[in-house]
Coordinates of C-alpha atoms and ligand atoms in Angstrom, one line a residue:
M1 CA 0.0 0.1 0.2
L2 CA 1.1 3.5 -0.6
K3 CA 2.6 5.1 2.3
N4 CA 1.0 8.6 0.8
P5 CA -2.4 7.3 -0.7
S6 CA -3.6 10.9 -1.9
S7 CA -1.0 10.7 -4.3
K8 CA -3.5 8.2 -6.5
Y9 CA -6.8 8.2 -5.0
R10 CA -8.6 11.5 -3.8
S11 CA -11.5 12.4 -1.9
F12 CA -14.9 11.9 -3.4
P13 CA -16.4 15.9 -3.5
P14 CA -19.3 16.8 -0.8
V15 CA -22.7 17.3 -2.8
Q16 CA -23.5 21.3 -2.1
L17 CA -27.2 21.2 0.1
P18 CA -27.3 24.2 2.1
G19 CA -29.9 22.7 5.4
R20 CA -30.0 19.2 3.9
E21 CA -33.7 17.6 6.1
W22 CA -33.2 14.4 5.7
P23 CA -30.8 13.9 9.1
N24 CA -33.5 15.2 10.5
R25 CA -36.0 12.6 9.7
V26 CA -37.1 9.0 10.7
L27 CA -38.3 6.4 8.1
S28 CA -42.2 5.7 9.1
R29 CA -43.6 3.2 5.9
A30 CA -41.9 0.9 3.3
P31 CA -40.6 1.9 0.3
I32 CA -42.1 -0.1 -3.2
W33 CA -40.3 -2.7 -3.5
C34 CA -38.7 -4.3 -6.4
S35 CA -36.3 -7.2 -6.6
V36 CA -33.0 -7.7 -9.2
D37 CA -32.1 -11.0 -8.6
L38 CA -33.4 -12.4 -11.5
R39 CA -31.3 -9.9 -13.8
D40 CA -28.6 -8.1 -11.3
G41 CA -28.3 -10.8 -9.3
N42 CA -27.8 -13.3 -12.1
Q43 CA -26.2 -11.6 -14.6
A44 CA -22.8 -11.8 -11.4
L45 CA -23.3 -15.1 -10.8
A46 CA -19.9 -17.9 -12.1
V47 CA -22.8 -20.1 -13.9
P48 CA -25.8 -17.9 -14.3
M49 CA -29.8 -19.5 -13.9
N50 CA -30.9 -22.2 -15.8
V51 CA -34.8 -21.2 -17.0
G52 CA -36.0 -24.1 -14.2
Q53 CA -34.1 -22.6 -11.2
K54 CA -35.2 -18.8 -13.0
L55 CA -38.7 -19.8 -11.8
E56 CA -37.9 -21.6 -9.2
L57 CA -36.9 -18.0 -7.9
F58 CA -39.2 -16.2 -9.0
Q59 CA -42.0 -18.5 -7.5
A60 CA -40.0 -17.4 -3.7
L61 CA -39.9 -13.5 -4.6
V62 CA -43.4 -13.7 -5.4
K63 CA -44.3 -15.0 -1.9
C64 CA -42.3 -12.6 0.2
G65 CA -44.6 -9.8 -1.8
F66 CA -42.6 -8.7 -4.0
K67 CA -44.6 -6.5 -6.9
E68 CA -41.8 -5.4 -8.7
I69 CA -39.9 -7.6 -10.6
E70 CA -36.9 -7.4 -12.9
V71 CA -37.0 -10.5 -14.9
G72 CA -34.3 -10.3 -17.0
F73 CA -32.5 -9.0 -19.9
P74 CA -34.0 -10.5 -22.5
S75 CA -32.6 -9.2 -25.0
A76 CA -29.3 -10.4 -23.8
S77 CA -29.7 -14.2 -24.4
N78 CA -32.2 -17.2 -25.1
T79 CA -32.6 -18.2 -21.6
E80 CA -33.8 -14.6 -20.6
F81 CA -36.6 -14.8 -23.0
T82 CA -37.5 -17.6 -22.9
F83 CA -37.9 -17.7 -19.2
N84 CA -39.5 -14.0 -19.0
R85 CA -41.9 -16.0 -22.0
R86 CA -42.7 -18.2 -19.6
L87 CA -43.5 -15.8 -16.7
I88 CA -45.9 -14.5 -19.6
E89 CA -47.6 -17.9 -21.1
E90 CA -48.2 -20.2 -18.6
N91 CA -49.6 -17.2 -17.0
R92 CA -47.1 -17.4 -13.1
A93 CA -47.1 -13.8 -12.4
P94 CA -49.8 -13.3 -10.1
E95 CA -52.4 -9.9 -11.6
D96 CA -50.6 -7.8 -9.4
V97 CA -47.1 -8.4 -9.8
W98 CA -44.4 -6.3 -12.9
L99 CA -42.2 -8.3 -15.3
Q100 CA -39.7 -5.8 -15.0
V101 CA -37.2 -6.1 -17.7
L102 CA -34.0 -3.9 -19.0
V103 CA -32.9 -2.8 -22.0
Q104 CA -29.5 -0.6 -22.9
A105 CA -30.9 2.3 -25.8
R106 CA -30.0 0.1 -28.9
E107 CA -33.0 -0.2 -31.5
D108 CA -32.9 -4.0 -31.9
L109 CA -32.1 -4.6 -28.2
I110 CA -34.9 -2.7 -28.0
D111 CA -36.9 -4.4 -30.1
R112 CA -36.5 -7.8 -28.8
T113 CA -37.5 -7.0 -25.6
F114 CA -40.6 -5.6 -26.9
E115 CA -41.5 -9.0 -27.9
S116 CA -40.1 -10.3 -24.8
L117 CA -43.9 -8.8 -23.5
V118 CA -45.8 -9.5 -25.5
G119 CA -49.3 -10.8 -23.3
A120 CA -48.0 -9.4 -19.9
R121 CA -50.2 -7.9 -18.1
K122 CA -47.9 -5.6 -16.3
A123 CA -44.9 -4.7 -17.5
V124 CA -42.0 -2.5 -16.1
I125 CA -39.3 -1.1 -19.0
H126 CA -36.0 -0.5 -17.7
L127 CA -33.5 2.5 -19.6
Y128 CA -30.6 3.1 -18.9
N129 CA -27.1 4.1 -20.0
S130 CA -24.1 4.7 -18.6
T131 CA -23.7 8.5 -17.1
S132 CA -20.1 9.2 -15.4
P133 CA -17.5 10.8 -16.3
A134 CA -15.6 7.5 -16.6
Q135 CA -17.7 5.8 -18.7
R136 CA -18.6 8.7 -20.8
R137 CA -14.4 9.0 -21.6
V138 CA -12.9 5.8 -20.6
V139 CA -16.1 3.8 -21.7
F140 CA -17.6 5.4 -24.6
G141 CA -15.8 8.0 -25.5
L142 CA -18.5 10.2 -26.0
S143 CA -19.3 14.1 -24.1
K144 CA -21.8 14.9 -22.0
D145 CA -24.3 16.3 -25.2
E146 CA -24.3 12.7 -27.1
I147 CA -24.9 10.7 -23.7
V148 CA -27.8 13.2 -23.6
K149 CA -28.4 12.3 -27.3
V150 CA -27.7 8.2 -26.3
A151 CA -30.2 8.6 -23.6
V152 CA -33.0 10.7 -25.4
R153 CA -32.6 7.7 -28.8
G154 CA -33.6 5.2 -26.7
A155 CA -36.3 6.9 -25.0
T156 CA -37.4 7.4 -28.0
L157 CA -37.1 3.5 -29.6
I158 CA -38.9 3.3 -26.1
Q159 CA -41.8 5.5 -26.4
D160 CA -42.4 4.9 -30.4
R161 CA -43.0 1.3 -30.1
L162 CA -45.4 1.6 -27.2
P163 CA -48.2 0.3 -29.3
R164 CA -46.9 -3.2 -29.7
L165 CA -48.0 -3.9 -26.3
K166 CA -51.7 -4.0 -26.6
G167 CA -53.4 -4.3 -23.4
T168 CA -50.5 -4.2 -21.2
D169 CA -50.5 -2.0 -17.8
V170 CA -46.8 -0.2 -18.7
M171 CA -44.5 1.6 -16.7
L172 CA -41.6 3.2 -17.9
Q173 CA -38.1 3.1 -15.9
Y174 CA -34.9 4.9 -16.4
S175 CA -31.2 5.0 -14.9
P176 CA -28.6 7.1 -15.3
E177 CA -26.4 4.0 -14.8
S178 CA -23.0 5.1 -12.6
F179 CA -25.4 8.0 -11.1
S180 CA -23.2 8.7 -8.1
A181 CA -20.5 9.3 -9.4
T182 CA -21.5 11.6 -12.3
E183 CA -21.9 15.4 -11.9
M184 CA -25.2 16.2 -10.5
E185 CA -26.1 18.4 -12.9
F186 CA -25.4 16.3 -15.2
A187 CA -27.5 13.6 -13.9
K188 CA -30.2 16.2 -13.8
E189 CA -30.3 17.3 -17.6
V190 CA -30.1 13.3 -19.2
V191 CA -33.0 12.9 -17.1
E192 CA -34.7 15.5 -18.1
A193 CA -34.3 15.1 -21.0
V194 CA -35.6 11.4 -21.4
M195 CA -38.5 12.9 -19.1
E196 CA -39.3 14.9 -22.8
V197 CA -39.4 12.2 -24.7
W198 CA -41.8 10.1 -21.9
R199 CA -43.7 13.3 -20.4
P200 CA -44.9 11.8 -16.8
T201 CA -47.0 13.1 -14.8
P202 CA -48.5 12.2 -11.3
Q203 CA -51.2 10.0 -13.2
R204 CA -49.1 8.3 -15.3
K205 CA -45.8 8.4 -13.1
M206 CA -42.1 6.6 -14.4
I207 CA -39.8 5.6 -12.2
L208 CA -36.5 7.2 -12.0
N209 CA -34.0 5.2 -10.7
L210 CA -30.8 6.9 -9.3
P211 CA -28.2 4.2 -8.8
D212 CA -24.8 3.5 -6.6
T213 CA -23.3 1.6 -9.1
V214 CA -20.3 1.5 -7.7
E215 CA -20.5 3.0 -3.9
V216 CA -18.1 6.1 -4.1
A217 CA -18.6 7.9 -1.2
T218 CA -19.6 7.8 2.5
P219 CA -24.0 6.3 2.7
N220 CA -24.5 10.3 3.2
V221 CA -23.1 11.5 0.4
Y222 CA -25.0 9.5 -1.9
A223 CA -28.2 10.7 0.9
D224 CA -27.8 13.9 -0.7
Q225 CA -27.5 13.2 -4.1
I226 CA -31.0 11.8 -3.9
E227 CA -32.4 14.8 -1.7
W228 CA -30.4 17.4 -4.1
I229 CA -32.7 15.7 -6.7
C230 CA -35.6 15.1 -4.9
R231 CA -35.1 18.8 -4.5
N232 CA -34.1 20.2 -8.1
I233 CA -35.3 17.6 -10.7
K234 CA -38.0 19.5 -12.4
N235 CA -41.8 17.2 -12.4
R236 CA -40.7 15.7 -8.7
D237 CA -44.6 14.8 -9.0
S238 CA -44.5 12.7 -11.5
L239 CA -41.5 10.4 -10.5
I240 CA -41.5 7.4 -8.3
I241 CA -37.3 8.1 -7.0
S242 CA -36.3 5.0 -7.0
L243 CA -32.8 3.4 -4.8
H244 CA -29.9 0.8 -6.8
T245 CA -27.1 0.5 -4.5
H246 CA -24.5 -1.7 -4.2
N247 CA -21.9 -2.1 -1.8
D248 CA -18.7 -1.4 -2.4
R249 CA -18.0 0.0 0.8
C250 CA -20.2 -2.0 2.2
T251 CA -22.3 0.2 3.3
G252 CA -25.1 -0.8 0.6
V253 CA -28.1 -0.8 3.4
A254 CA -26.9 2.6 5.1
A255 CA -26.5 4.2 1.6
T256 CA -30.6 3.0 0.6
E257 CA -31.7 3.9 4.2
L258 CA -30.3 7.4 3.8
G259 CA -31.4 8.0 0.2
L260 CA -35.1 6.8 1.4
L261 CA -34.8 9.6 4.1
A262 CA -33.5 11.8 1.6
G263 CA -36.9 11.4 -0.3
A264 CA -37.0 8.1 -2.9
D265 CA -39.9 5.9 -3.2
R266 CA -38.2 2.9 -4.4
V267 CA -36.0 0.5 -3.9
E268 CA -34.3 -2.1 -5.8
G269 CA -32.0 -4.8 -4.7
T270 CA -31.4 -9.1 -4.0
L271 CA -32.2 -11.0 -1.9
F272 CA -28.8 -11.4 0.6
G273 CA -27.3 -9.3 -1.6
N274 CA -26.7 -11.0 -4.3
G275 CA -24.7 -9.2 -7.2
E276 CA -22.1 -7.9 -9.1
R277 CA -18.9 -7.8 -7.4
T278 CA -19.5 -7.0 -3.3
G279 CA -23.4 -7.6 -4.0
N280 CA -25.9 -5.3 -4.5
L281 CA -27.7 -4.1 -1.4
D282 CA -29.4 -6.7 0.5
L283 CA -33.1 -6.2 0.5
V284 CA -33.5 -8.6 3.2
T285 CA -31.5 -6.5 5.7
V286 CA -33.1 -3.5 4.8
A287 CA -37.1 -4.9 5.2
L288 CA -36.4 -6.5 8.5
N289 CA -34.4 -3.1 9.5
L290 CA -37.8 -1.6 9.1
Y291 CA -39.6 -4.8 11.0
M292 CA -37.3 -3.5 14.3
Q293 CA -38.3 -0.4 14.2
G294 CA -42.2 -1.3 14.2
I295 CA -42.6 -1.0 10.7
D296 CA -44.4 -3.1 8.4
P297 CA -42.2 -4.0 5.7
K298 CA -44.7 -5.5 3.2
L299 CA -42.9 -8.0 2.7
D300 CA -43.0 -11.8 4.7
F301 CA -39.5 -13.5 5.7
S302 CA -41.9 -15.9 7.8
D303 CA -39.8 -18.3 7.1
L304 CA -36.2 -17.4 5.9
N305 CA -34.1 -20.2 6.4
A306 CA -36.5 -21.7 3.5
L307 CA -35.5 -18.8 1.6
R308 CA -32.1 -19.1 2.0
E309 CA -32.9 -22.4 1.1
V310 CA -34.3 -21.5 -2.4
Y311 CA -32.3 -18.9 -2.5
E312 CA -28.5 -20.7 -2.5
R313 CA -30.1 -23.8 -4.7
C314 CA -30.9 -21.9 -7.5
T315 CA -27.8 -18.9 -7.2
G316 CA -25.7 -21.3 -6.1
M317 CA -24.2 -18.5 -3.7
D318 CA -23.5 -19.1 0.1
V319 CA -25.6 -17.1 2.8
P320 CA -22.3 -15.8 4.9
A321 CA -22.6 -17.3 8.6
R322 CA -22.6 -13.6 10.3
Q323 CA -25.3 -12.4 7.4
P324 CA -27.9 -9.9 9.2
Y325 CA -31.2 -11.7 10.5
A326 CA -30.4 -14.8 8.2
G327 CA -26.6 -16.2 8.4
E328 CA -26.1 -19.4 10.4
L329 CA -24.7 -17.4 13.7
V330 CA -26.9 -14.3 13.2
F331 CA -28.4 -15.9 16.9
T332 CA -26.0 -17.6 18.1
A333 CA -24.4 -16.0 21.5
F334 CA -20.5 -17.9 21.7
S335 CA -19.5 -15.0 24.5
G336 CA -20.9 -16.0 28.2
S337 CA -21.9 -12.3 29.4
H338 CA -23.9 -12.7 26.6
Q339 CA -25.7 -16.1 26.6
D340 CA -26.7 -15.0 30.4
A341 CA -28.1 -11.8 29.5
I342 CA -29.7 -13.1 27.0
K343 CA -31.1 -15.9 28.5
K344 CA -32.2 -13.5 31.5
G345 CA -34.5 -11.0 28.2
L346 CA -36.1 -14.1 27.2
A347 CA -37.2 -14.9 30.4
E348 CA -38.5 -12.0 31.3
W349 CA -40.3 -11.7 27.4
A350 CA -41.6 -14.9 28.3
T351 CA -43.8 -13.6 31.4
G352 CA -44.9 -11.0 29.1
S353 CA -44.4 -8.0 31.5
Q354 CA -42.3 -6.1 28.4
K355 CA -44.5 -4.7 25.6
H356 CA -41.8 -4.3 23.2
W357 CA -39.1 -5.7 22.5
D358 CA -36.2 -6.2 24.3
V359 CA -34.0 -8.0 24.8
P360 CA -30.1 -7.8 25.4
Y361 CA -28.8 -8.6 21.9
L362 CA -31.3 -9.7 20.1
T363 CA -32.1 -7.5 17.7
I364 CA -35.5 -8.9 16.8
D365 CA -37.4 -12.4 18.0
P366 CA -35.8 -14.7 16.1
A367 CA -39.3 -16.7 15.7
D368 CA -40.1 -13.7 14.1
I369 CA -38.7 -14.7 10.9
G370 CA -38.8 -18.5 11.0
R371 CA -35.7 -19.3 13.7
E372 CA -35.5 -20.7 17.1
Y373 CA -33.9 -19.8 19.7
R374 CA -33.4 -22.9 20.6
E375 CA -30.2 -21.6 17.8
V376 CA -29.6 -19.0 20.5
I377 CA -26.7 -20.5 23.1
R378 CA -24.0 -22.5 21.5
V379 CA -21.2 -23.4 24.1
N380 CA -17.0 -23.6 22.9
S381 CA -14.6 -22.0 24.5
Q382 CA -15.4 -18.4 25.2
S383 CA -18.6 -19.6 26.3
G384 CA -19.7 -18.7 30.2
K385 CA -21.6 -21.0 32.1
G386 CA -24.9 -19.9 31.2
G387 CA -24.1 -21.1 28.0
V388 CA -23.5 -24.5 29.1
A389 CA -26.2 -25.2 31.7
Y390 CA -28.7 -22.9 29.2
L391 CA -27.9 -25.7 27.0
L392 CA -28.5 -28.6 29.9
E393 CA -31.4 -27.5 31.1
S394 CA -33.1 -26.9 27.3
E395 CA -31.9 -30.1 25.8
F396 CA -32.2 -32.4 28.7
G397 CA -33.9 -30.9 31.8
I398 CA -30.7 -31.4 33.8
V399 CA -31.0 -27.8 35.9
L400 CA -27.5 -27.4 37.8
P401 CA -27.6 -25.1 41.2
K402 CA -26.3 -21.6 40.3
E403 CA -23.0 -22.9 42.4
M404 CA -22.2 -25.7 40.9
Q405 CA -22.8 -24.0 37.4
R406 CA -19.7 -22.5 38.5
E407 CA -17.7 -25.3 39.0
F408 CA -18.5 -27.0 36.0
G409 CA -19.0 -23.9 33.6
P410 CA -15.2 -23.9 33.9
I411 CA -14.1 -27.7 33.6
A412 CA -16.5 -27.6 30.6
N413 CA -14.2 -24.4 28.8
Q414 CA -11.5 -26.9 29.4
H415 CA -12.7 -29.6 27.6
V416 CA -13.9 -27.4 25.1
D417 CA -10.8 -25.4 24.5
R418 CA -9.4 -29.0 24.1
L419 CA -11.4 -29.7 21.6
A420 CA -11.0 -26.7 20.1
R421 CA -14.6 -26.6 18.1
E422 CA -17.9 -25.8 19.8
V423 CA -19.8 -28.1 21.3
S424 CA -23.1 -29.7 20.9
G425 CA -25.4 -30.0 24.3
A426 CA -25.2 -34.3 23.8
E427 CA -21.2 -33.8 24.2
L428 CA -21.4 -31.3 27.1
K429 CA -24.1 -34.1 28.9
T430 CA -21.6 -36.5 28.5
M431 CA -18.7 -34.0 30.0
F432 CA -20.7 -33.6 32.9
W433 CA -22.1 -37.2 33.2
Q434 CA -17.8 -38.1 33.3
E435 CA -17.4 -35.4 35.4
Y436 CA -19.3 -36.3 38.2
I437 CA -21.8 -39.3 37.7
E438 CA -19.1 -41.7 36.3
R439 CA -16.8 -41.3 38.7
T440 CA -15.9 -44.7 40.6
A441 CA -12.7 -44.2 42.4
P442 CA -12.0 -44.1 45.5
W443 CA -15.8 -44.5 46.5
Q444 CA -17.9 -47.3 44.9
L445 CA -21.6 -48.1 46.5
E446 CA -22.8 -51.7 46.6
R447 CA -25.8 -50.6 49.0
F448 CA -27.7 -48.7 50.8
E449 CA -30.2 -48.8 53.4
T450 CA -31.7 -47.0 56.4
E451 CA -34.2 -47.6 58.6
S452 CA -35.8 -44.7 60.7
R453 CA -36.7 -44.2 65.0
N454 CA -37.7 -41.4 67.6
G455 CA -36.6 -39.3 64.5
M456 CA -33.3 -40.9 64.4
V457 CA -32.3 -42.5 60.9
R458 CA -29.4 -45.0 61.0
C459 CA -27.5 -45.9 58.1
R460 CA -25.9 -49.1 56.8
A461 CA -23.5 -48.9 54.3
R462 CA -21.3 -50.8 51.9
L463 CA -19.1 -48.9 49.6
L464 CA -15.8 -50.1 47.2
R465 CA -12.7 -48.1 47.9
D466 CA -10.7 -48.3 45.5
G467 CA -12.1 -51.8 44.5
K468 CA -12.0 -53.1 48.2
P469 CA -15.4 -54.0 50.0
V470 CA -15.6 -51.8 53.4
E471 CA -18.8 -51.7 55.3
F472 CA -20.2 -49.1 58.0
K473 CA -22.9 -47.6 59.2
G474 CA -23.9 -44.7 61.2
E475 CA -27.1 -42.4 62.6
G476 CA -27.7 -38.5 62.3
N477 CA -31.8 -37.1 61.9
G478 CA -31.4 -37.6 58.0
P479 CA -30.2 -40.7 55.9
L480 CA -27.6 -38.2 54.6
A481 CA -26.2 -36.9 57.9
A482 CA -26.2 -40.2 58.6
L483 CA -24.2 -40.9 55.9
V484 CA -21.5 -38.9 56.9
H485 CA -21.7 -39.4 60.5
G486 CA -21.1 -43.1 59.5
F487 CA -17.4 -41.9 57.0
T488 CA -16.0 -40.4 60.5
T489 CA -16.2 -43.6 62.1
I490 CA -14.1 -45.2 59.6
G491 CA -11.5 -42.3 59.9
V492 CA -12.6 -40.2 56.5
P493 CA -11.3 -36.7 57.3
R494 CA -14.7 -35.3 58.4
F495 CA -17.2 -33.0 55.9
E496 CA -20.5 -31.7 55.9
I497 CA -23.3 -31.5 53.3
T498 CA -23.6 -27.5 52.2
Q499 CA -26.0 -27.1 49.4
Y500 CA -28.3 -30.4 47.9
S501 CA -31.4 -30.1 45.5
E502 CA -33.1 -32.9 43.7
H503 CA -35.6 -32.9 40.6
A504 CA -37.1 -35.7 38.5
L505 CA -35.2 -36.5 35.3
S506 CA -37.3 -35.5 32.2
A507 CA -39.0 -38.9 30.3
G508 CA -37.0 -41.2 28.2
E509 CA -34.0 -40.6 30.4
E510 CA -32.2 -44.1 32.2
A511 CA -32.8 -43.0 35.8
A512 CA -36.1 -41.0 37.6
A513 CA -33.8 -39.0 39.8
I514 CA -30.4 -36.8 40.4
S515 CA -29.3 -35.3 43.2
Y516 CA -26.8 -32.3 44.0
I517 CA -24.8 -32.1 46.6
Q518 CA -22.2 -29.7 48.0
I519 CA -20.3 -30.9 50.6
K520 CA -17.2 -28.9 52.7
L521 CA -14.6 -29.9 53.9
G522 CA -13.0 -29.1 57.0
N523 CA -10.4 -27.1 55.4
G524 CA -13.1 -24.9 54.6
S525 CA -12.6 -26.8 50.6
S526 CA -15.6 -27.6 48.7
R527 CA -16.9 -30.1 46.3
W528 CA -19.8 -30.6 44.2
G529 CA -21.1 -34.4 43.3
A530 CA -24.7 -35.3 41.6
G531 CA -26.0 -38.8 41.1
V532 CA -28.7 -40.3 39.7
D533 CA -31.5 -42.9 40.5
T534 CA -34.6 -44.4 40.3
N535 CA -34.1 -44.4 43.8
I536 CA -34.3 -40.6 45.1
E537 CA -32.2 -41.2 49.0
L538 CA -29.8 -43.7 46.8
A539 CA -29.4 -41.0 43.9
S540 CA -27.6 -38.1 47.2
V541 CA -26.2 -41.4 48.2
R542 CA -24.6 -41.4 44.9
A543 CA -23.7 -37.3 44.7
V544 CA -21.8 -38.1 48.1
L545 CA -19.9 -39.6 47.0
S546 CA -19.5 -38.4 43.7
A547 CA -18.1 -35.1 46.0
L548 CA -15.4 -37.0 47.8
N549 CA -14.5 -39.1 44.3
R550 CA -13.5 -35.3 43.3
L551 CA -11.5 -35.0 46.5
Ligands
LIG601 O1 -25.7 -1.1 -11.3 C1 -26.7 -0.6 -11.5 O2 -25.9 0.9 -12.5 C2 -27.4 -0.9 -13.3 C3 -28.5 0.0 -13.8 C4 -28.2 -1.0 -14.6 C5 -29.6 0.0 -12.7 O3 -27.9 -2.0 -12.4
LIG602 ZN1 -26.8 -2.8 -10.4

């Protein structure tokens, strides 16, 4: 990299927009959405979708509620043409869905595009040509005037052919491609020249799409550009201002959101941000960002996992694990403090005491988009005791006492650290069983019997100590007190039972009950033990032996 990047790169000039209004506005409703998955997204795939895949994705987009779908570039390939024809001839688009097609300002391409649309109920014809200084200089070698002429010629060719689409409700759309890198005055000039041809009215608007074809500045600059156009363009009320951002600086979503504040009406983008280079705007994120602010996005992502599956199958792309809302790890907390906070937040939400969702670290309820909060917590070496306890409880009904969580959490973490991967609930249970339940040395239970008389309990215990039989008797005010006393009679250093809890294990477990016991030694140190048995008394005896075996 250069020591002095300014010798090669320059900053993007700000827009002169005194009294800009967008920073003071708030979003309050959903825009008109247009999916460009089947065109912009498709053209960026190593292997573009075949007709079958496009049909499946089209169906999925309709199911989400998209009413405007750019179905392709029918003049660019036979697949795109055939796909468009199948949608129309097989009547696959619902009555309220507009089929949008893209075309450059060339007569042969425009003719073919019109052919592809015959019989369509609703169609958007989307004309574009590039307007930025770099495109004018490097690609076309055309002056500003010549660029305006290209746009006007394209618009005129389209206008002249409209009678070919009798019976079709047609809406016209123009994009000055690379708008955000174009001088604002010139962008306005080109657009107004196209408007001169199409003559939109408030009753018959045209779509003016303003692409951030390549992100060149911070998103506030794009917002300024949108507000500048909204303020300065003639006949604003005859236009549907549309945004089309890409993601080169990773601010495609931000640019769109600020562009909406700046006065835009419509948003183009793709599912999960598929598209050229770093992708198009991710429509799912923008829609769910609205949703998490309490605004109905007018798109339904109730089963985001299923949508993601269709998308991945059709496009061959993967949704990254950290993609907002949709990524595999989005509702997963690895850090112990996050897990703890989420657990408490979900518990509070379950009480119904809160009107509005306010669970730490979870922007929305995963259940609203078909994701499960069971996915929320997994355990890796960074997880705290809360995550470990949560998995044992939610998957196996093992409710560790709080203090025991503090003991077992670090033990589990050490195991997970050695494995160097995250672990499942079943693996955690195995760790717990090995640590507490399955220890048989030095002490192992052979037999334990009690009888009580006058409030006193007497016990007879037969144990194995390092494999050798040991028998003793003891007495106390309960079976455990009798056991503790019995140990002293065979010279085991004094200990006391400081905590005790038990519960039934969930159905399907091999044993009926589990006991947790903490013992405290004369030197002040303590240990937890756990025991499982169909007999609750024996479960607690086993728990004492487990604690002694862990000394
Ligand atoms: O990114 C872009 O500028 C485009 C246009 C064709 C609208 O995709
Ligand atoms: Zn694009």
